[in-house]
Amino acid sequence: MLTPQPHVPAAPAPTDIQLTELSIGTRARVVSVAPADAATPVELGRRLAELGFLPGEAVRIVARGLMARAPIAVRIGTGTFALRLFEAACIRVCPEQPQTT
């Protein structure tokens, strides 16, 4: 007689994080762009969308400033943009899993 085995999920579902939390060089996909808090200007979402920060787009951080509040350099599509931390905090991303061969 066989006993039923408990169901074990293959891997946890990926979770989204703020772009500011992404490590340098880690690839991710944009999930959403929304104000991080009430003090964030409404126009910021439109500006980020015009730069290419749209859901589904591939993104990665290529550099960080030396000081804690310094901007970060972000690569999206064929462009590289410097974003202030409050701007980057408006962008939610889902880190991509490394490809295994």
PDB file of N, CA and C in Angstrom:
ATOM      1  N   MET A   1       0.839  -1.174   0.000  1.00  0.00           N
ATOM      2  CA  MET A   1       0.000   0.000   0.000  1.00  0.00           C
ATOM      3  C   MET A   1       0.887   1.241   0.000  1.00  0.00           C
ATOM      4  N   LEU A   2       0.599   2.174  -0.887  1.00  0.00           N
ATOM      5  CA  LEU A   2       1.373   3.396  -1.002  1.00  0.00           C
ATOM      6  C   LEU A   2       0.780   4.480  -0.112  1.00  0.00           C
ATOM      7  N   THR A   3       1.648   5.212   0.533  1.00  0.00           N
ATOM      8  CA  THR A   3       1.166   6.334   1.342  1.00  0.00           C
ATOM      9  C   THR A   3       1.318   7.616   0.540  1.00  0.00           C
ATOM     10  N   PRO A   4       0.360   8.504   0.621  1.00  0.00           N
ATOM     11  CA  PRO A   4       0.453   9.747  -0.149  1.00  0.00           C
ATOM     12  C   PRO A   4       1.605  10.624   0.361  1.00  0.00           C
ATOM     13  N   GLN A   5       2.321  11.211  -0.559  1.00  0.00           N
ATOM     14  CA  GLN A   5       3.426  12.102  -0.226  1.00  0.00           C
ATOM     15  C   GLN A   5       2.895  13.539  -0.154  1.00  0.00           C
ATOM     16  N   PRO A   6       3.378  14.306   0.783  1.00  0.00           N
ATOM     17  CA  PRO A   6       2.928  15.702   0.859  1.00  0.00           C
ATOM     18  C   PRO A   6       3.405  16.469  -0.360  1.00  0.00           C
ATOM     19  N   HIS A   7       2.583  17.422  -0.779  1.00  0.00           N
ATOM     20  CA  HIS A   7       2.923  18.254  -1.938  1.00  0.00           C
ATOM     21  C   HIS A   7       3.984  19.270  -1.530  1.00  0.00           C
ATOM     22  N   VAL A   8       5.088  19.276  -2.273  1.00  0.00           N
ATOM     23  CA  VAL A   8       6.167  20.224  -2.019  1.00  0.00           C
ATOM     24  C   VAL A   8       6.283  21.124  -3.242  1.00  0.00           C
ATOM     25  N   PRO A   9       6.088  22.442  -3.070  1.00  0.00           N
ATOM     26  CA  PRO A   9       6.203  23.326  -4.232  1.00  0.00           C
ATOM     27  C   PRO A   9       7.626  23.324  -4.786  1.00  0.00           C
ATOM     28  N   ALA A  10       7.746  23.495  -6.102  1.00  0.00           N
ATOM     29  CA  ALA A  10       9.045  23.458  -6.763  1.00  0.00           C
ATOM     30  C   ALA A  10       9.933  24.618  -6.319  1.00  0.00           C
ATOM     31  N   ALA A  11       9.389  25.811  -6.298  1.00  0.00           N
ATOM     32  CA  ALA A  11      10.161  26.988  -5.889  1.00  0.00           C
ATOM     33  C   ALA A  11       9.177  28.069  -5.469  1.00  0.00           C
ATOM     34  N   PRO A  12       9.574  28.907  -4.529  1.00  0.00           N
ATOM     35  CA  PRO A  12       8.668  29.973  -4.138  1.00  0.00           C
ATOM     36  C   PRO A  12       8.442  30.941  -5.290  1.00  0.00           C
ATOM     37  N   ALA A  13       7.270  31.519  -5.328  1.00  0.00           N
ATOM     38  CA  ALA A  13       6.943  32.489  -6.366  1.00  0.00           C
ATOM     39  C   ALA A  13       7.825  33.721  -6.199  1.00  0.00           C
ATOM     40  N   PRO A  14       8.321  34.273  -7.314  1.00  0.00           N
ATOM     41  CA  PRO A  14       9.159  35.457  -7.199  1.00  0.00           C
ATOM     42  C   PRO A  14       8.365  36.632  -6.638  1.00  0.00           C
ATOM     43  N   THR A  15       9.036  37.438  -5.855  1.00  0.00           N
ATOM     44  CA  THR A  15       8.375  38.605  -5.283  1.00  0.00           C
ATOM     45  C   THR A  15       8.996  39.852  -5.866  1.00  0.00           C
ATOM     46  N   ASP A  16       8.213  40.904  -5.890  1.00  0.00           N
ATOM     47  CA  ASP A  16       8.738  42.146  -6.426  1.00  0.00           C
ATOM     48  C   ASP A  16       9.324  43.002  -5.306  1.00  0.00           C
ATOM     49  N   ILE A  17      10.312  43.797  -5.677  1.00  0.00           N
ATOM     50  CA  ILE A  17      11.016  44.660  -4.744  1.00  0.00           C
ATOM     51  C   ILE A  17      11.155  46.043  -5.374  1.00  0.00           C
ATOM     52  N   GLN A  18      11.547  47.015  -4.572  1.00  0.00           N
ATOM     53  CA  GLN A  18      11.846  48.323  -5.133  1.00  0.00           C
ATOM     54  C   GLN A  18      13.150  48.225  -5.918  1.00  0.00           C
ATOM     55  N   LEU A  19      13.251  49.018  -6.966  1.00  0.00           N
ATOM     56  CA  LEU A  19      14.465  49.036  -7.769  1.00  0.00           C
ATOM     57  C   LEU A  19      15.683  49.376  -6.916  1.00  0.00           C
ATOM     58  N   THR A  20      15.501  50.194  -5.898  1.00  0.00           N
ATOM     59  CA  THR A  20      16.614  50.584  -5.024  1.00  0.00           C
ATOM     60  C   THR A  20      17.207  49.391  -4.276  1.00  0.00           C
ATOM     61  N   GLU A  21      16.456  48.303  -4.126  1.00  0.00           N
ATOM     62  CA  GLU A  21      16.907  47.120  -3.397  1.00  0.00           C
ATOM     63  C   GLU A  21      17.662  46.127  -4.277  1.00  0.00           C
ATOM     64  N   LEU A  22      17.660  46.357  -5.582  1.00  0.00           N
ATOM     65  CA  LEU A  22      18.299  45.447  -6.524  1.00  0.00           C
ATOM     66  C   LEU A  22      19.819  45.585  -6.438  1.00  0.00           C
ATOM     67  N   SER A  23      20.520  44.482  -6.497  1.00  0.00           N
ATOM     68  CA  SER A  23      21.989  44.493  -6.471  1.00  0.00           C
ATOM     69  C   SER A  23      22.535  44.912  -7.828  1.00  0.00           C
ATOM     70  N   ILE A  24      23.721  45.473  -7.824  1.00  0.00           N
ATOM     71  CA  ILE A  24      24.364  45.875  -9.079  1.00  0.00           C
ATOM     72  C   ILE A  24      24.541  44.657  -9.977  1.00  0.00           C
ATOM     73  N   GLY A  25      24.149  44.791 -11.236  1.00  0.00           N
ATOM     74  CA  GLY A  25      24.318  43.732 -12.225  1.00  0.00           C
ATOM     75  C   GLY A  25      23.198  42.720 -12.292  1.00  0.00           C
ATOM     76  N   THR A  26      22.322  42.680 -11.301  1.00  0.00           N
ATOM     77  CA  THR A  26      21.218  41.716 -11.300  1.00  0.00           C
ATOM     78  C   THR A  26      20.148  42.165 -12.282  1.00  0.00           C
ATOM     79  N   ARG A  27      19.744  41.275 -13.159  1.00  0.00           N
ATOM     80  CA  ARG A  27      18.693  41.592 -14.130  1.00  0.00           C
ATOM     81  C   ARG A  27      17.330  41.430 -13.471  1.00  0.00           C
ATOM     82  N   ALA A  28      16.405  42.294 -13.883  1.00  0.00           N
ATOM     83  CA  ALA A  28      15.048  42.240 -13.349  1.00  0.00           C
ATOM     84  C   ALA A  28      14.082  42.731 -14.416  1.00  0.00           C
ATOM     85  N   ARG A  29      12.806  42.548 -14.169  1.00  0.00           N
ATOM     86  CA  ARG A  29      11.740  43.051 -15.040  1.00  0.00           C
ATOM     87  C   ARG A  29      10.899  44.039 -14.253  1.00  0.00           C
ATOM     88  N   VAL A  30      10.531  45.122 -14.902  1.00  0.00           N
ATOM     89  CA  VAL A  30       9.674  46.116 -14.261  1.00  0.00           C
ATOM     90  C   VAL A  30       8.295  45.500 -14.045  1.00  0.00           C
ATOM     91  N   VAL A  31       7.772  45.632 -12.835  1.00  0.00           N
ATOM     92  CA  VAL A  31       6.438  45.141 -12.499  1.00  0.00           C
ATOM     93  C   VAL A  31       5.437  46.297 -12.539  1.00  0.00           C
ATOM     94  N   SER A  32       5.806  47.408 -11.904  1.00  0.00           N
ATOM     95  CA  SER A  32       4.908  48.562 -11.869  1.00  0.00           C
ATOM     96  C   SER A  32       5.693  49.830 -11.558  1.00  0.00           C
ATOM     97  N   VAL A  33       5.078  50.946 -11.868  1.00  0.00           N
ATOM     98  CA  VAL A  33       5.620  52.265 -11.526  1.00  0.00           C
ATOM     99  C   VAL A  33       4.497  53.014 -10.829  1.00  0.00           C
ATOM    100  N   ALA A  34       4.723  53.362  -9.573  1.00  0.00           N
ATOM    101  CA  ALA A  34       3.706  54.043  -8.772  1.00  0.00           C
ATOM    102  C   ALA A  34       4.396  54.892  -7.714  1.00  0.00           C
ATOM    103  N   PRO A  35       3.763  55.983  -7.283  1.00  0.00           N
ATOM    104  CA  PRO A  35       4.370  56.812  -6.242  1.00  0.00           C
ATOM    105  C   PRO A  35       4.701  55.997  -4.998  1.00  0.00           C
ATOM    106  N   ALA A  36       5.896  56.220  -4.464  1.00  0.00           N
ATOM    107  CA  ALA A  36       6.318  55.491  -3.268  1.00  0.00           C
ATOM    108  C   ALA A  36       5.603  56.010  -2.027  1.00  0.00           C
ATOM    109  N   ASP A  37       5.233  57.288  -2.033  1.00  0.00           N
ATOM    110  CA  ASP A  37       4.503  57.866  -0.905  1.00  0.00           C
ATOM    111  C   ASP A  37       3.725  59.088  -1.384  1.00  0.00           C
ATOM    112  N   ALA A  38       3.007  59.716  -0.474  1.00  0.00           N
ATOM    113  CA  ALA A  38       2.149  60.849  -0.833  1.00  0.00           C
ATOM    114  C   ALA A  38       2.944  62.082  -1.272  1.00  0.00           C
ATOM    115  N   ALA A  39       4.209  62.170  -0.885  1.00  0.00           N
ATOM    116  CA  ALA A  39       5.027  63.329  -1.242  1.00  0.00           C
ATOM    117  C   ALA A  39       5.591  63.239  -2.663  1.00  0.00           C
ATOM    118  N   THR A  40       5.471  62.091  -3.302  1.00  0.00           N
ATOM    119  CA  THR A  40       6.007  61.913  -4.650  1.00  0.00           C
ATOM    120  C   THR A  40       5.125  62.623  -5.662  1.00  0.00           C
ATOM    121  N   PRO A  41       5.711  63.444  -6.537  1.00  0.00           N
ATOM    122  CA  PRO A  41       4.916  64.151  -7.548  1.00  0.00           C
ATOM    123  C   PRO A  41       4.204  63.185  -8.495  1.00  0.00           C
ATOM    124  N   VAL A  42       2.987  63.508  -8.881  1.00  0.00           N
ATOM    125  CA  VAL A  42       2.191  62.662  -9.768  1.00  0.00           C
ATOM    126  C   VAL A  42       2.862  62.540 -11.137  1.00  0.00           C
ATOM    127  N   GLU A  43       3.508  63.612 -11.604  1.00  0.00           N
ATOM    128  CA  GLU A  43       4.132  63.616 -12.929  1.00  0.00           C
ATOM    129  C   GLU A  43       5.307  62.643 -13.031  1.00  0.00           C
ATOM    130  N   LEU A  44       5.844  62.228 -11.903  1.00  0.00           N
ATOM    131  CA  LEU A  44       7.019  61.365 -11.915  1.00  0.00           C
ATOM    132  C   LEU A  44       6.742  60.039 -12.615  1.00  0.00           C
ATOM    133  N   GLY A  45       5.577  59.459 -12.391  1.00  0.00           N
ATOM    134  CA  GLY A  45       5.222  58.200 -13.053  1.00  0.00           C
ATOM    135  C   GLY A  45       5.210  58.353 -14.567  1.00  0.00           C
ATOM    136  N   ARG A  46       4.685  59.465 -15.045  1.00  0.00           N
ATOM    137  CA  ARG A  46       4.640  59.724 -16.487  1.00  0.00           C
ATOM    138  C   ARG A  46       6.064  59.895 -17.035  1.00  0.00           C
ATOM    139  N   ARG A  47       6.894  60.631 -16.299  1.00  0.00           N
ATOM    140  CA  ARG A  47       8.273  60.852 -16.733  1.00  0.00           C
ATOM    141  C   ARG A  47       9.040  59.537 -16.824  1.00  0.00           C
ATOM    142  N   LEU A  48       8.885  58.678 -15.815  1.00  0.00           N
ATOM    143  CA  LEU A  48       9.562  57.381 -15.828  1.00  0.00           C
ATOM    144  C   LEU A  48       9.071  56.513 -16.986  1.00  0.00           C
ATOM    145  N   ALA A  49       7.770  56.562 -17.267  1.00  0.00           N
ATOM    146  CA  ALA A  49       7.216  55.803 -18.395  1.00  0.00           C
ATOM    147  C   ALA A  49       7.787  56.309 -19.717  1.00  0.00           C
ATOM    148  N   GLU A  50       7.958  57.618 -19.849  1.00  0.00           N
ATOM    149  CA  GLU A  50       8.532  58.185 -21.068  1.00  0.00           C
ATOM    150  C   GLU A  50       9.977  57.757 -21.261  1.00  0.00           C
ATOM    151  N   LEU A  51      10.691  57.512 -20.166  1.00  0.00           N
ATOM    152  CA  LEU A  51      12.069  57.034 -20.250  1.00  0.00           C
ATOM    153  C   LEU A  51      12.136  55.548 -20.600  1.00  0.00           C
ATOM    154  N   GLY A  52      11.010  54.831 -20.486  1.00  0.00           N
ATOM    155  CA  GLY A  52      10.973  53.414 -20.829  1.00  0.00           C
ATOM    156  C   GLY A  52      10.717  52.475 -19.674  1.00  0.00           C
ATOM    157  N   PHE A  53      10.479  53.014 -18.484  1.00  0.00           N
ATOM    158  CA  PHE A  53      10.197  52.163 -17.324  1.00  0.00           C
ATOM    159  C   PHE A  53       8.732  51.731 -17.355  1.00  0.00           C
ATOM    160  N   LEU A  54       8.487  50.694 -18.155  1.00  0.00           N
ATOM    161  CA  LEU A  54       7.144  50.164 -18.353  1.00  0.00           C
ATOM    162  C   LEU A  54       7.114  48.707 -17.906  1.00  0.00           C
ATOM    163  N   PRO A  55       5.950  48.207 -17.446  1.00  0.00           N
ATOM    164  CA  PRO A  55       5.863  46.808 -17.022  1.00  0.00           C
ATOM    165  C   PRO A  55       6.363  45.850 -18.105  1.00  0.00           C
ATOM    166  N   GLY A  56       7.206  44.909 -17.674  1.00  0.00           N
ATOM    167  CA  GLY A  56       7.746  43.900 -18.574  1.00  0.00           C
ATOM    168  C   GLY A  56       9.121  44.228 -19.132  1.00  0.00           C
ATOM    169  N   GLU A  57       9.555  45.481 -19.021  1.00  0.00           N
ATOM    170  CA  GLU A  57      10.859  45.872 -19.558  1.00  0.00           C
ATOM    171  C   GLU A  57      11.994  45.341 -18.682  1.00  0.00           C
ATOM    172  N   ALA A  58      13.076  44.902 -19.322  1.00  0.00           N
ATOM    173  CA  ALA A  58      14.257  44.423 -18.602  1.00  0.00           C
ATOM    174  C   ALA A  58      15.037  45.621 -18.070  1.00  0.00           C
ATOM    175  N   VAL A  59      15.566  45.494 -16.866  1.00  0.00           N
ATOM    176  CA  VAL A  59      16.283  46.576 -16.212  1.00  0.00           C
ATOM    177  C   VAL A  59      17.395  46.000 -15.345  1.00  0.00           C
ATOM    178  N   ARG A  60      18.453  46.781 -15.153  1.00  0.00           N
ATOM    179  CA  ARG A  60      19.496  46.391 -14.199  1.00  0.00           C
ATOM    180  C   ARG A  60      20.228  47.645 -13.734  1.00  0.00           C
ATOM    181  N   ILE A  61      20.746  47.593 -12.522  1.00  0.00           N
ATOM    182  CA  ILE A  61      21.541  48.693 -11.981  1.00  0.00           C
ATOM    183  C   ILE A  61      22.978  48.454 -12.416  1.00  0.00           C
ATOM    184  N   VAL A  62      23.584  49.483 -13.032  1.00  0.00           N
ATOM    185  CA  VAL A  62      24.965  49.325 -13.495  1.00  0.00           C
ATOM    186  C   VAL A  62      25.963  49.990 -12.551  1.00  0.00           C
ATOM    187  N   ALA A  63      25.514  50.945 -11.740  1.00  0.00           N
ATOM    188  CA  ALA A  63      26.424  51.597 -10.791  1.00  0.00           C
ATOM    189  C   ALA A  63      25.618  52.310  -9.714  1.00  0.00           C
ATOM    190  N   ARG A  64      26.260  52.500  -8.573  1.00  0.00           N
ATOM    191  CA  ARG A  64      25.684  53.266  -7.463  1.00  0.00           C
ATOM    192  C   ARG A  64      26.667  54.359  -7.086  1.00  0.00           C
ATOM    193  N   GLY A  65      26.130  55.489  -6.618  1.00  0.00           N
ATOM    194  CA  GLY A  65      26.988  56.559  -6.141  1.00  0.00           C
ATOM    195  C   GLY A  65      27.719  56.134  -4.880  1.00  0.00           C
ATOM    196  N   LEU A  66      28.761  56.861  -4.545  1.00  0.00           N
ATOM    197  CA  LEU A  66      29.568  56.504  -3.381  1.00  0.00           C
ATOM    198  C   LEU A  66      28.888  56.825  -2.062  1.00  0.00           C
ATOM    199  N   MET A  67      28.092  57.865  -2.037  1.00  0.00           N
ATOM    200  CA  MET A  67      27.431  58.250  -0.790  1.00  0.00           C
ATOM    201  C   MET A  67      26.054  57.597  -0.710  1.00  0.00           C
ATOM    202  N   ALA A  68      25.538  57.481   0.482  1.00  0.00           N
ATOM    203  CA  ALA A  68      24.281  56.757   0.715  1.00  0.00           C
ATOM    204  C   ALA A  68      23.100  57.335  -0.069  1.00  0.00           C
ATOM    205  N   ARG A  69      23.057  58.636  -0.267  1.00  0.00           N
ATOM    206  CA  ARG A  69      21.918  59.246  -0.943  1.00  0.00           C
ATOM    207  C   ARG A  69      22.217  59.611  -2.392  1.00  0.00           C
ATOM    208  N   ALA A  70      23.305  59.077  -2.931  1.00  0.00           N
ATOM    209  CA  ALA A  70      23.712  59.382  -4.299  1.00  0.00           C
ATOM    210  C   ALA A  70      22.808  58.657  -5.302  1.00  0.00           C
ATOM    211  N   PRO A  71      22.711  59.179  -6.519  1.00  0.00           N
ATOM    212  CA  PRO A  71      21.886  58.525  -7.552  1.00  0.00           C
ATOM    213  C   PRO A  71      22.445  57.164  -7.957  1.00  0.00           C
ATOM    214  N   ILE A  72      21.620  56.408  -8.673  1.00  0.00           N
ATOM    215  CA  ILE A  72      22.047  55.122  -9.219  1.00  0.00           C
ATOM    216  C   ILE A  72      21.947  55.189 -10.730  1.00  0.00           C
ATOM    217  N   ALA A  73      22.826  54.469 -11.424  1.00  0.00           N
ATOM    218  CA  ALA A  73      22.786  54.378 -12.879  1.00  0.00           C
ATOM    219  C   ALA A  73      22.035  53.106 -13.238  1.00  0.00           C
ATOM    220  N   VAL A  74      20.986  53.262 -14.054  1.00  0.00           N
ATOM    221  CA  VAL A  74      20.098  52.154 -14.387  1.00  0.00           C
ATOM    222  C   VAL A  74      20.075  51.968 -15.899  1.00  0.00           C
ATOM    223  N   ARG A  75      20.225  50.735 -16.341  1.00  0.00           N
ATOM    224  CA  ARG A  75      20.164  50.405 -17.766  1.00  0.00           C
ATOM    225  C   ARG A  75      18.800  49.816 -18.058  1.00  0.00           C
ATOM    226  N   ILE A  76      18.103  50.413 -19.045  1.00  0.00           N
ATOM    227  CA  ILE A  76      16.825  49.875 -19.510  1.00  0.00           C
ATOM    228  C   ILE A  76      16.794  50.025 -21.021  1.00  0.00           C
ATOM    229  N   GLY A  77      16.540  48.933 -21.710  1.00  0.00           N
ATOM    230  CA  GLY A  77      16.601  48.963 -23.173  1.00  0.00           C
ATOM    231  C   GLY A  77      18.013  49.305 -23.609  1.00  0.00           C
ATOM    232  N   THR A  78      18.136  50.300 -24.491  1.00  0.00           N
ATOM    233  CA  THR A  78      19.450  50.714 -24.972  1.00  0.00           C
ATOM    234  C   THR A  78      19.957  51.961 -24.255  1.00  0.00           C
ATOM    235  N   GLY A  79      19.225  52.423 -23.256  1.00  0.00           N
ATOM    236  CA  GLY A  79      19.607  53.646 -22.559  1.00  0.00           C
ATOM    237  C   GLY A  79      20.071  53.400 -21.143  1.00  0.00           C
ATOM    238  N   THR A  80      20.896  54.306 -20.652  1.00  0.00           N
ATOM    239  CA  THR A  80      21.344  54.293 -19.266  1.00  0.00           C
ATOM    240  C   THR A  80      20.949  55.623 -18.656  1.00  0.00           C
ATOM    241  N   PHE A  81      20.283  55.582 -17.507  1.00  0.00           N
ATOM    242  CA  PHE A  81      19.754  56.782 -16.868  1.00  0.00           C
ATOM    243  C   PHE A  81      20.217  56.856 -15.421  1.00  0.00           C
ATOM    244  N   ALA A  82      20.462  58.058 -14.957  1.00  0.00           N
ATOM    245  CA  ALA A  82      20.756  58.288 -13.538  1.00  0.00           C
ATOM    246  C   ALA A  82      19.441  58.626 -12.857  1.00  0.00           C
ATOM    247  N   LEU A  83      19.089  57.864 -11.852  1.00  0.00           N
ATOM    248  CA  LEU A  83      17.852  58.101 -11.099  1.00  0.00           C
ATOM    249  C   LEU A  83      18.196  58.445  -9.665  1.00  0.00           C
ATOM    250  N   ARG A  84      17.496  59.436  -9.145  1.00  0.00           N
ATOM    251  CA  ARG A  84      17.612  59.721  -7.717  1.00  0.00           C
ATOM    252  C   ARG A  84      16.908  58.592  -6.973  1.00  0.00           C
ATOM    253  N   LEU A  85      17.288  58.388  -5.730  1.00  0.00           N
ATOM    254  CA  LEU A  85      16.740  57.251  -4.984  1.00  0.00           C
ATOM    255  C   LEU A  85      15.227  57.327  -4.834  1.00  0.00           C
ATOM    256  N   PHE A  86      14.661  58.533  -4.652  1.00  0.00           N
ATOM    257  CA  PHE A  86      13.204  58.610  -4.510  1.00  0.00           C
ATOM    258  C   PHE A  86      12.513  58.268  -5.828  1.00  0.00           C
ATOM    259  N   GLU A  87      13.173  58.511  -6.971  1.00  0.00           N
ATOM    260  CA  GLU A  87      12.603  58.122  -8.264  1.00  0.00           C
ATOM    261  C   GLU A  87      12.658  56.605  -8.433  1.00  0.00           C
ATOM    262  N   ALA A  88      13.804  56.019  -8.107  1.00  0.00           N
ATOM    263  CA  ALA A  88      13.968  54.570  -8.227  1.00  0.00           C
ATOM    264  C   ALA A  88      13.040  53.813  -7.280  1.00  0.00           C
ATOM    265  N   ALA A  89      12.699  54.428  -6.135  1.00  0.00           N
ATOM    266  CA  ALA A  89      11.807  53.776  -5.172  1.00  0.00           C
ATOM    267  C   ALA A  89      10.387  53.626  -5.720  1.00  0.00           C
ATOM    268  N   CYS A  90      10.047  54.376  -6.758  1.00  0.00           N
ATOM    269  CA  CYS A  90       8.713  54.285  -7.371  1.00  0.00           C
ATOM    270  C   CYS A  90       8.595  53.098  -8.320  1.00  0.00           C
ATOM    271  N   ILE A  91       9.711  52.479  -8.653  1.00  0.00           N
ATOM    272  CA  ILE A  91       9.726  51.395  -9.634  1.00  0.00           C
ATOM    273  C   ILE A  91       9.839  50.066  -8.899  1.00  0.00           C
ATOM    274  N   ARG A  92       8.848  49.194  -9.100  1.00  0.00           N
ATOM    275  CA  ARG A  92       8.865  47.849  -8.517  1.00  0.00           C
ATOM    276  C   ARG A  92       9.345  46.888  -9.599  1.00  0.00           C
ATOM    277  N   VAL A  93      10.270  46.002  -9.223  1.00  0.00           N
ATOM    278  CA  VAL A  93      10.838  45.051 -10.176  1.00  0.00           C
ATOM    279  C   VAL A  93      10.789  43.644  -9.609  1.00  0.00           C
ATOM    280  N   CYS A  94      10.866  42.676 -10.489  1.00  0.00           N
ATOM    281  CA  CYS A  94      10.962  41.272 -10.093  1.00  0.00           C
ATOM    282  C   CYS A  94      12.289  40.747 -10.617  1.00  0.00           C
ATOM    283  N   PRO A  95      13.230  40.424  -9.722  1.00  0.00           N
ATOM    284  CA  PRO A  95      14.537  39.906 -10.166  1.00  0.00           C
ATOM    285  C   PRO A  95      14.366  38.631 -10.974  1.00  0.00           C
ATOM    286  N   GLU A  96      15.157  38.519 -12.052  1.00  0.00           N
ATOM    287  CA  GLU A  96      15.117  37.327 -12.885  1.00  0.00           C
ATOM    288  C   GLU A  96      16.021  36.265 -12.280  1.00  0.00           C
ATOM    289  N   GLN A  97      15.617  35.022 -12.425  1.00  0.00           N
ATOM    290  CA  GLN A  97      16.418  33.908 -11.931  1.00  0.00           C
ATOM    291  C   GLN A  97      17.578  33.697 -12.893  1.00  0.00           C
ATOM    292  N   PRO A  98      18.786  33.429 -12.382  1.00  0.00           N
ATOM    293  CA  PRO A  98      19.919  33.177 -13.275  1.00  0.00           C
ATOM    294  C   PRO A  98      19.652  31.963 -14.159  1.00  0.00           C
ATOM    295  N   GLN A  99      20.102  32.041 -15.410  1.00  0.00           N
ATOM    296  CA  GLN A  99      19.934  30.929 -16.356  1.00  0.00           C
ATOM    297  C   GLN A  99      20.938  29.841 -15.997  1.00  0.00           C
ATOM    298  N   THR A 100      20.482  28.596 -15.925  1.00  0.00           N
ATOM    299  CA  THR A 100      21.384  27.475 -15.680  1.00  0.00           C
ATOM    300  C   THR A 100      21.493  26.676 -16.975  1.00  0.00           C
ATOM    301  N   THR A 101      22.701  26.279 -17.303  1.00  0.00           N
ATOM    302  CA  THR A 101      22.891  25.508 -18.537  1.00  0.00           C
ATOM    303  C   THR A 101      23.429  24.143 -18.260  1.00  0.00           C
TER     304      THR A 101
END
